Short mmCIF file of C-alpha atoms in Angstrom, two decimals:
data_model
loop_
_atom_site.label_atom_id
_atom_site.label_comp_id
_atom_site.label_asym_id
_atom_site.label_seq_id
_atom_site.Cartn_x
_atom_site.Cartn_y
_atom_site.Cartn_z
CA MET A 16 -19.55 -17.78 -10.68
CA PRO A 17 -16.20 -19.08 -11.63
CA ARG A 18 -13.50 -17.32 -10.28
CA PHE A 19 -12.25 -16.19 -13.73
CA LEU A 20 -15.38 -14.63 -14.37
CA GLN A 21 -15.71 -12.64 -11.21
CA LYS A 22 -12.26 -10.97 -12.11
CA ALA A 23 -13.10 -10.59 -15.83
CA ILE A 24 -16.53 -8.95 -15.49
CA PRO A 25 -15.64 -5.92 -13.91
CA ASN A 26 -12.61 -5.46 -16.08
CA LEU A 27 -15.15 -5.54 -19.02
CA ILE A 28 -17.66 -3.32 -17.53
CA PHE A 29 -14.93 -0.79 -17.03
CA ALA A 30 -13.29 -1.03 -20.20
CA GLY A 31 -16.64 -0.72 -21.75
CA PHE A 32 -17.31 2.32 -19.83
CA ARG A 33 -14.00 3.96 -20.79
CA TRP A 34 -14.42 3.26 -24.56
CA TRP A 35 -18.04 4.76 -24.16
CA LEU A 36 -16.74 7.67 -22.58
CA LEU A 37 -13.89 8.69 -24.66
CA ILE A 38 -15.48 7.87 -28.06
CA ASN A 39 -18.39 10.07 -27.29
CA SER A 40 -18.06 13.97 -27.65
CA ASN A 41 -18.44 16.30 -24.91
CA ARG A 42 -21.86 17.30 -26.04
CA SER A 43 -22.86 13.87 -26.50
CA LEU A 44 -21.78 12.98 -22.95
CA ALA A 45 -23.37 15.79 -21.56
CA PHE A 46 -26.59 14.63 -23.29
CA GLN A 47 -26.27 11.04 -22.12
CA PHE A 48 -25.41 11.93 -18.40
CA LYS A 49 -28.34 14.32 -18.33
CA LEU A 50 -30.84 11.47 -19.76
CA ALA A 51 -28.89 9.06 -16.89
CA GLN A 52 -29.65 11.55 -14.49
CA ARG A 53 -33.29 11.74 -14.92
CA VAL A 54 -33.51 7.91 -15.13
CA ALA A 55 -31.37 7.35 -12.01
CA PHE A 56 -33.30 9.92 -10.22
CA ALA A 57 -36.80 8.53 -11.18
CA ILE A 58 -35.65 5.11 -10.03
CA THR A 59 -34.01 5.81 -6.84
CA GLY A 60 -35.42 9.31 -5.95
CA ASP A 61 -31.55 9.92 -4.68
CA ARG A 62 -30.60 13.51 -4.68
CA PHE A 63 -27.10 13.11 -4.04
CA LEU A 64 -26.69 10.71 -7.23
CA LYS A 65 -28.64 13.23 -9.22
CA ASN A 66 -26.49 15.96 -8.03
CA VAL A 67 -23.38 13.67 -9.03
CA ILE A 68 -24.42 12.87 -12.36
CA GLY A 69 -25.44 16.54 -12.96
CA GLU A 70 -22.06 17.57 -12.23
CA LEU A 71 -20.64 15.30 -14.59
CA ALA A 72 -23.12 16.49 -17.27
CA GLU A 73 -22.16 20.03 -16.42
CA ILE A 74 -18.65 19.46 -16.90
CA PHE A 75 -18.74 18.00 -20.45
CA GLU A 76 -21.50 20.42 -21.51
CA GLN A 77 -19.32 23.52 -20.89
CA GLU A 78 -16.38 21.65 -23.09
CA GLY A 79 -13.89 23.40 -21.25
CA LYS A 80 -10.31 22.53 -19.58
CA GLU A 81 -12.05 20.53 -16.85
CA ALA A 82 -13.72 18.11 -19.43
CA GLU A 83 -10.17 17.65 -20.97
CA THR A 84 -8.60 17.02 -17.62
CA ALA A 85 -11.82 14.35 -17.00
CA ARG A 86 -10.84 12.84 -20.21
CA ASN A 87 -7.27 12.53 -19.57
CA LEU A 88 -8.39 10.88 -16.10
CA PHE A 89 -10.22 8.36 -17.71
CA ARG A 90 -7.63 7.76 -20.55
CA GLN A 91 -5.06 6.77 -18.09
CA ALA A 92 -6.86 5.42 -15.05
CA ASP A 93 -6.88 1.60 -14.14
CA ARG A 94 -9.93 -0.17 -12.95
CA GLU A 95 -8.59 -0.53 -9.43
CA TYR A 96 -7.87 3.15 -8.95
CA SER A 97 -11.04 4.19 -10.57
CA ALA A 98 -13.29 2.27 -8.42
CA ALA A 99 -11.64 3.51 -5.69
CA ILE A 100 -12.12 7.05 -6.45
CA VAL A 101 -15.93 6.98 -7.81
CA ARG A 102 -16.54 5.19 -4.21
CA SER A 103 -14.92 7.92 -2.43
CA PHE A 104 -16.77 10.48 -4.58
CA LEU A 105 -20.04 8.85 -4.14
CA GLN A 106 -19.47 8.75 -0.28
CA GLU A 107 -22.00 11.38 1.33
CA ASP A 108 -21.19 13.48 4.01
CA MET B 107 -2.38 51.16 11.19
CA GLU B 108 -5.08 51.78 13.86
CA LYS B 109 -6.83 49.03 15.84
CA LEU B 110 -10.43 48.16 14.88
CA ASP B 111 -13.02 48.07 17.72
CA ARG B 112 -15.08 45.31 15.98
CA VAL B 113 -14.20 43.32 12.57
CA LYS B 114 -16.94 43.43 10.29
CA ILE B 115 -16.22 40.47 7.99
CA GLY B 116 -17.12 39.61 4.17
CA ILE B 117 -16.57 36.16 3.03
CA ILE B 118 -15.52 35.87 -0.75
CA GLY B 119 -16.10 32.29 -2.01
CA CYS B 120 -18.51 30.01 -0.47
CA GLY B 121 -17.21 26.60 -1.66
CA ARG B 122 -16.56 23.37 0.65
CA ILE B 123 -13.31 24.99 2.51
CA ALA B 124 -15.66 27.92 3.60
CA ASP B 125 -17.30 25.10 6.07
CA LEU B 126 -14.13 25.54 8.06
CA ASN B 127 -12.79 28.97 7.52
CA ILE B 128 -16.12 30.59 8.93
CA LEU B 129 -15.84 28.74 12.14
CA GLY B 130 -13.84 31.30 13.91
CA TYR B 131 -15.76 34.47 12.69
CA LEU B 132 -19.23 32.93 13.94
CA ASP B 133 -18.17 32.51 17.61
CA HIS B 134 -15.78 35.47 18.35
CA PRO B 135 -17.45 38.07 20.17
CA LYS B 136 -15.85 41.05 18.61
CA CYS B 137 -16.79 39.81 14.91
CA ASP B 138 -19.90 40.32 12.68
CA LEU B 139 -20.41 38.71 9.61
CA ILE B 140 -21.84 41.24 7.39
CA ALA B 141 -22.02 39.59 3.84
CA VAL B 142 -21.18 36.32 1.78
CA CYS B 143 -20.42 36.15 -1.93
CA ASP B 144 -20.51 33.54 -4.38
CA LEU B 145 -20.58 33.43 -8.14
CA SER B 146 -23.37 30.92 -7.51
CA GLU B 147 -26.40 33.01 -6.24
CA ASP B 148 -28.05 29.95 -4.73
CA LEU B 149 -25.00 29.13 -2.84
CA ALA B 150 -24.40 32.55 -1.75
CA ARG B 151 -27.86 32.99 -0.31
CA GLN B 152 -27.60 29.31 1.12
CA ARG B 153 -24.71 30.50 3.08
CA MET B 154 -26.14 33.67 4.16
CA LYS B 155 -28.98 31.98 5.88
CA GLU B 156 -26.67 29.20 7.09
CA TRP B 157 -24.27 31.51 8.76
CA GLY B 158 -26.61 34.40 9.48
CA ALA B 159 -24.74 37.12 7.61
CA ARG B 160 -27.02 40.48 7.08
CA LYS B 161 -26.64 40.04 2.90
CA TYR B 162 -25.23 38.16 0.09
CA TYR B 163 -23.46 39.26 -3.23
CA THR B 164 -22.59 37.25 -6.56
CA ASP B 165 -19.84 39.78 -7.45
CA PHE B 166 -16.94 40.43 -5.09
CA GLU B 167 -16.14 43.83 -6.37
CA LYS B 168 -19.76 44.98 -4.92
CA LEU B 169 -18.84 43.02 -1.51
CA VAL B 170 -15.29 44.85 -1.17
CA SER B 171 -17.33 48.30 -1.76
CA ASP B 172 -19.74 47.82 0.95
CA PRO B 173 -18.97 50.46 3.72
CA GLU B 174 -20.05 48.15 6.24
CA ILE B 175 -17.35 45.67 5.65
CA ASN B 176 -13.78 46.39 7.02
CA ALA B 177 -12.11 43.21 6.42
CA VAL B 178 -12.66 40.09 4.10
CA GLU B 179 -11.68 36.56 3.95
CA ILE B 180 -11.07 35.42 0.25
CA LEU B 181 -11.49 31.89 -0.52
CA LEU B 182 -11.64 31.58 -4.18
CA PRO B 183 -9.99 29.42 -6.88
CA HIS B 184 -6.10 30.50 -6.99
CA ARG B 185 -6.62 32.40 -10.56
CA LEU B 186 -8.73 34.64 -8.91
CA HIS B 187 -6.67 35.63 -5.83
CA LEU B 188 -4.71 38.65 -7.35
CA PRO B 189 -7.79 40.35 -8.77
CA ALA B 190 -9.70 39.69 -5.24
CA VAL B 191 -6.72 41.03 -3.16
CA LEU B 192 -6.26 44.27 -5.45
CA SER B 193 -9.87 44.88 -5.26
CA ALA B 194 -9.98 44.56 -1.90
CA ALA B 195 -6.98 46.42 -1.13
CA LYS B 196 -8.07 49.26 -3.21
CA ALA B 197 -11.32 49.42 -1.10
CA LYS B 198 -9.00 49.58 1.94
CA LYS B 199 -10.21 46.32 3.30
CA HIS B 200 -8.16 44.24 5.59
CA ILE B 201 -7.37 40.98 4.00
CA SER B 202 -7.29 37.30 4.85
CA LEU B 203 -6.20 35.14 1.53
CA GLN B 204 -6.78 31.43 1.51
CA LYS B 205 -3.56 29.28 0.72
CA PRO B 206 -1.90 29.10 -1.62
CA MET B 207 -1.09 32.70 -2.19
CA CYS B 208 -0.80 32.79 -5.99
CA VAL B 209 -0.06 31.06 -9.33
CA ASP B 210 3.47 32.82 -9.67
CA LEU B 211 5.84 35.22 -7.55
CA TRP B 212 4.87 38.32 -9.36
CA GLU B 213 1.31 37.77 -8.40
CA GLY B 214 2.47 37.41 -4.88
CA ARG B 215 4.64 40.74 -4.86
CA LYS B 216 1.71 42.77 -6.38
CA MET B 217 -0.51 41.67 -3.71
CA ILE B 218 2.22 42.56 -1.06
CA GLU B 219 2.63 46.08 -2.65
CA ALA B 220 -1.04 46.69 -3.14
CA ALA B 221 -1.60 45.87 0.61
CA LYS B 222 1.26 48.12 1.77
CA GLU B 223 0.29 51.04 -0.74
CA ALA B 224 -3.52 50.94 0.81
CA GLY B 225 -2.26 50.52 4.40
CA VAL B 226 -4.06 47.55 5.06
CA TRP B 227 -3.16 44.45 6.88
CA PHE B 228 -2.72 41.29 4.69
CA ARG B 229 -2.00 37.71 5.58
CA VAL B 230 -2.07 34.34 3.84
CA THR B 231 -4.52 32.06 5.83
CA GLU B 232 -2.52 28.84 6.60
CA ASN B 233 -4.36 26.85 9.34
CA PHE B 234 -1.92 24.09 9.99
CA ILE B 235 0.30 26.39 12.08
CA PHE B 236 -2.81 26.81 14.23
CA TYR B 237 -3.46 23.13 14.88
CA PRO B 238 -2.88 22.76 18.33
CA PRO B 239 -0.77 19.53 18.29
CA TYR B 240 1.73 21.29 15.68
CA ARG B 241 1.65 24.41 18.11
CA LEU B 242 2.62 22.33 21.32
CA GLN B 243 4.98 20.38 19.27
CA LYS B 244 6.80 23.64 18.31
CA GLN B 245 6.37 24.88 21.80
CA PHE B 246 8.26 21.58 23.06
CA LEU B 247 11.00 21.79 20.27
CA ASP B 248 11.74 25.67 21.24
CA SER B 249 11.94 24.63 24.93
CA GLY B 250 14.74 22.11 24.53
CA GLU B 251 12.71 18.84 25.59
CA ILE B 252 14.37 17.01 22.67
CA GLY B 253 17.59 18.58 22.68
CA GLU B 254 19.02 20.00 19.48
CA PRO B 255 16.87 19.32 16.43
CA LEU B 256 18.13 16.99 13.88
CA SER B 257 15.42 16.27 11.31
CA VAL B 258 11.71 16.76 10.33
CA ASN B 259 9.92 13.72 8.76
CA ILE B 260 6.42 14.77 7.56
CA ARG B 261 4.39 12.14 5.75
CA LEU B 262 1.06 12.73 3.87
CA CYS B 263 -0.99 9.90 2.62
CA GLY B 264 -4.20 10.88 0.42
CA ALA B 265 -6.77 8.08 0.98
CA ALA B 266 -10.61 7.46 0.62
CA GLY B 267 -13.31 8.73 2.69
CA GLY B 268 -13.93 12.30 3.51
CA TRP B 269 -16.64 15.05 2.78
CA TRP B 270 -18.09 15.30 -0.69
CA VAL B 271 -16.27 17.93 -2.84
CA PRO B 272 -17.75 18.92 -6.00
CA LEU B 273 -16.08 17.13 -9.08
CA LYS B 274 -14.95 20.30 -10.73
CA THR B 275 -13.20 21.75 -7.85
CA TRP B 276 -11.17 18.66 -7.89
CA LEU B 277 -10.87 18.98 -11.69
CA TRP B 278 -9.11 22.55 -11.90
CA ARG B 279 -6.57 21.75 -9.35
CA LEU B 280 -5.16 19.08 -11.85
CA ASP B 281 -4.65 21.62 -14.38
CA LEU B 282 -1.08 23.15 -13.91
CA GLN B 283 -2.02 26.44 -14.88
CA GLU B 284 -5.41 27.00 -13.18
CA CYS B 285 -3.98 25.61 -10.01
CA GLY B 286 -0.28 27.28 -10.13
CA GLY B 287 1.20 24.32 -9.37
CA THR B 288 0.37 20.19 -8.85
CA PRO B 289 -2.41 19.25 -6.56
CA SER B 290 -0.46 17.41 -3.69
CA VAL B 291 3.07 18.81 -3.63
CA TYR B 292 1.68 22.52 -4.14
CA ASP B 293 -1.80 22.90 -3.35
CA ASP B 294 -2.32 20.66 -0.45
CA GLY B 295 1.53 20.69 0.09
CA TYR B 296 1.75 24.47 0.51
CA HIS B 297 0.42 23.59 4.45
CA LYS B 298 3.48 20.93 4.90
CA LEU B 299 5.96 23.34 3.32
CA SER B 300 4.60 25.98 5.96
CA ILE B 301 4.93 23.45 8.61
CA ALA B 302 8.69 22.58 7.45
CA LYS B 303 9.46 26.20 7.73
CA PHE B 304 7.56 26.67 10.96
CA LEU B 305 9.34 24.07 12.74
CA LEU B 306 12.87 24.79 12.05
CA GLY B 307 13.05 27.81 9.82
CA GLU B 308 14.54 28.62 6.55
CA ILE B 309 15.51 26.49 3.78
CA ASP B 310 18.89 26.24 1.91
CA THR B 311 18.59 23.29 -0.46
CA VAL B 312 16.00 21.13 -1.83
CA LYS B 313 16.02 17.58 -3.69
CA THR B 314 12.79 16.41 -5.09
CA TRP B 315 11.62 13.20 -6.87
CA ILE B 316 7.95 13.60 -7.90
CA ASP B 317 6.33 10.65 -9.66
CA PHE B 318 2.35 11.16 -11.69
CA THR B 319 -0.50 8.91 -11.20
CA PHE B 320 -3.18 9.40 -13.98
CA GLY B 321 -0.71 11.66 -15.67
CA SER B 322 -1.69 14.64 -13.57
CA VAL B 323 -1.81 13.43 -9.68
CA ASP B 324 1.87 14.01 -8.52
CA THR B 325 2.15 11.23 -6.20
CA PRO B 326 4.23 9.34 -5.27
CA ALA B 327 6.60 12.06 -4.25
CA LEU B 328 9.46 12.56 -2.12
CA VAL B 329 10.76 16.07 -1.09
CA SER B 330 14.05 16.52 0.86
CA TRP B 331 15.65 19.52 1.96
CA LYS B 332 18.47 21.03 4.29
CA TYR B 333 17.73 24.01 6.45
CA LYS B 334 19.92 26.78 6.89
CA SER B 335 20.43 25.76 10.32
CA GLY B 336 22.09 22.55 9.19
CA GLN B 337 19.21 20.00 10.05
CA VAL B 338 17.57 17.79 7.29
CA GLY B 339 13.87 17.63 6.35
CA VAL B 340 11.86 14.88 4.18
CA TRP B 341 8.26 14.75 2.98
CA GLU B 342 6.76 11.66 1.75
CA VAL B 343 3.39 12.03 -0.43
CA THR B 344 1.55 9.03 -1.42
CA THR B 345 -1.92 8.30 -2.38
CA ALA B 346 -3.85 5.20 -1.14
CA PRO B 347 -7.33 5.27 -2.86
CA ASN B 348 -8.28 1.90 -1.00
CA LEU B 349 -7.47 3.01 2.42
CA LEU B 350 -10.28 4.50 4.34
CA THR B 351 -9.85 7.22 6.56
CA ASN B 352 -11.90 8.10 9.70
CA GLY B 353 -12.38 12.14 8.94
CA LYS B 354 -14.99 14.69 8.74
CA TYR B 355 -13.17 16.53 5.94
CA TYR B 356 -10.75 15.52 3.30
CA GLY B 357 -9.70 11.90 3.06
CA ALA B 358 -6.05 12.36 3.81
CA ASP B 359 -4.11 12.43 6.91
CA GLU B 360 -0.50 13.45 8.21
CA TRP B 361 2.49 12.86 10.59
CA VAL B 362 5.04 14.92 11.51
CA GLU B 363 8.03 13.75 13.52
CA VAL B 364 10.84 15.74 14.77
CA THR B 365 13.87 13.95 16.04
CA GLY B 366 16.43 15.64 18.48
CA THR B 367 19.55 14.92 20.27
CA LYS B 368 17.73 13.73 23.35
CA GLY B 369 14.23 12.64 21.89
CA VAL B 370 11.62 12.56 19.65
CA LEU B 371 8.25 14.32 19.08
CA THR B 372 5.70 12.75 16.85
CA ALA B 373 2.36 14.63 15.91
CA ASN B 374 0.01 11.69 14.83
CA ARG B 375 -2.86 13.35 12.66
CA CYS B 376 -3.92 16.46 11.33
CA THR B 377 -6.62 16.59 8.70
CA SER B 378 -8.08 13.15 9.57
CA ARG B 379 -8.12 10.29 12.29
CA LEU B 380 -6.44 7.65 10.37
CA MET B 381 -5.36 6.13 13.63
CA GLU B 382 -6.80 6.39 17.00
CA ILE B 383 -3.60 7.21 18.85
CA PRO B 384 -2.93 10.02 20.89
CA PRO B 385 -2.23 13.25 18.85
CA LEU B 386 1.16 13.90 20.18
CA VAL B 387 3.76 11.89 21.73
CA LEU B 388 7.20 12.90 23.23
CA TYR B 389 9.79 10.27 24.03
CA LYS B 390 12.65 11.34 25.78
CA ASP B 391 15.04 9.58 28.56
CA GLY B 392 13.66 6.16 27.90
CA LYS B 393 10.06 7.27 28.19
CA HIS B 394 6.84 8.16 26.34
CA LEU B 395 4.60 10.85 27.29
CA ALA B 396 1.16 10.86 25.16
CA ILE B 397 -0.44 13.62 25.00
CA ASP B 398 -4.22 13.35 24.80
CA ASP B 399 -5.51 16.32 26.41
CA LEU B 400 -5.59 18.35 23.44
CA ARG B 401 -7.87 19.83 20.93
CA ASP B 402 -6.66 17.80 17.63
CA ASP B 403 -9.76 18.49 15.47
CA TRP B 404 -8.67 20.10 12.07
CA GLY B 405 -11.50 22.30 12.16
CA ASP B 406 -10.03 23.36 15.63
CA SER B 407 -7.05 24.90 13.29
CA PHE B 408 -9.33 26.93 11.14
CA HIS B 409 -11.31 27.97 13.99
CA ASP B 410 -8.08 29.41 15.67
CA ALA B 411 -6.85 30.93 12.53
CA GLY B 412 -9.80 32.86 12.29
CA TRP B 413 -9.55 33.95 15.76
CA HIS B 414 -5.87 35.15 15.29
CA PHE B 415 -7.12 37.18 12.16
CA ILE B 416 -9.60 39.04 14.26
CA ASP B 417 -7.58 39.46 17.25
CA SER B 418 -4.68 40.80 15.07
CA LEU B 419 -7.08 43.39 13.69
CA LEU B 420 -8.44 44.31 17.11
CA GLU B 421 -4.69 44.80 18.48
CA GLY B 422 -3.51 46.53 15.40
CA LYS B 423 -1.04 43.97 14.74
CA GLN B 424 0.42 41.94 11.67
CA PRO B 425 -1.54 38.64 11.43
CA LEU B 426 0.12 35.37 10.31
CA LEU B 427 1.16 34.46 7.71
CA THR B 428 2.55 37.48 6.69
CA GLY B 429 2.46 38.19 2.69
CA GLU B 430 6.21 37.60 2.80
CA ASP B 431 5.78 34.42 4.53
CA GLY B 432 3.07 33.29 1.78
CA LEU B 433 5.80 34.21 -0.96
CA TYR B 434 8.47 32.16 0.75
CA LEU B 435 6.61 29.06 0.54
CA MET B 436 5.80 29.78 -3.05
CA LYS B 437 9.70 29.76 -3.53
CA PHE B 438 9.52 26.86 -1.82
CA TRP B 439 7.46 25.36 -4.30
CA LYS B 440 9.29 26.69 -7.27
CA ALA B 441 12.60 24.89 -5.68
CA ILE B 442 10.73 21.70 -5.39
CA TRP B 443 9.47 21.99 -8.95
CA LYS B 444 12.81 23.13 -10.47
CA SER B 445 14.48 20.31 -8.73
CA HIS B 446 11.96 17.87 -9.97
CA SER B 447 12.13 19.48 -13.78
CA GLU B 448 16.01 19.55 -13.70
CA ASN B 449 16.74 16.58 -11.68
CA ARG B 450 18.95 18.12 -9.34
CA GLU B 451 19.80 19.71 -6.07
CA ILE B 452 18.23 23.43 -5.86
CA ARG B 453 19.60 26.27 -3.74
CA MET B 454 16.79 28.62 -2.38
CA ASP B 455 19.01 31.52 -2.54
CA ASP B 456 19.79 30.90 -6.29
CA LEU B 457 16.20 31.07 -7.39
CA GLY B 458 15.44 34.03 -9.45
CA GLU B 459 12.96 36.49 -8.19
CA ASP B 460 11.04 37.38 -11.67
CA ASP B 461 9.22 34.37 -12.93
CA ARG B 462 7.08 35.99 -15.67
#
């Protein structure tokens, strides 16, 4: 794959994900994360992944300060930082 | 206050940090784990089985009312520290409260008053002062191994790796009101401020620079201070999310260096094991002494902090840190934040007592 595409694709995916996250309401995000949780678990059988996505769903479902903080984080984070933090969160004990 | 024959402990809050705080209570020969409490019944039940407690609660008011319990370890979010301490004091239970003490000075003073009025011991759990390499560093310092101390240099790097922590637990720490301060300089920083005071005593003035990542994570930051005894200190705070730590706990590590007129003492780790080098190195008279034969797992500091609380209650003595020590560190944080907000040097003695 050409080098410029190797760099551009992750940036596009991240930008798309951030746009999706910020344009949806908290309730809509909670619904979509719950759906994603079921699909992800059905495909992978990974309980840890199920719990992580479930936590995200719960944060947006409760529509409290944590949801607002999460939105602020996504608004300001750049791709590299976000990827590193997501990798960190997905690392099991 | 009378000495206890046995400590019968109740743990309030069964989250991530409880995995470490519990260690000392599980293997002390004169301590019984009576009950655990968490808002999540599943978690409370799980911890009861895991730790061998006799019972569980989901309401801390009920735990502190349990007549079998004579002491509590409070491991709750900061906003709940005051109500939990007041309830425990009213129920005449000796109290160990996880740092940071409170969200403002007023709460801290209320806690101290309530404990005094109830006639119970009250301490703020701060494990760094029980970390074996730091304790040995302090011993060398006090015995004059490096001559007269000149400066303290602390470095904290938040990095990748470490154990899983629930997302919600991270998020409330990013809210200034919920947390009582910022996540790195205040919440995690409480430990570093404690070490700064532990090593060379009280602070005279503070000058700070804090920048923010993502708008809410307070790094990079540089905190500098002058001690009342004339030495200087500096604490550098950074975050490197692509830097992988080799650690069992949080993805972060610390270095603490003390320079004296005759030598240098460097503690090379604490929370994690970023580098595989001796935990403590003493340099003096042109020679290095690398001290390897030392317990240096971060968990050891929690274990020893727990034993210290138990032993203090058995001996009828005040456990560390006292409420006043805890409040002092809150003031140190207030000076740091004020220096950052007003972009000037702040004298600790000029800080007001009331902040409500």
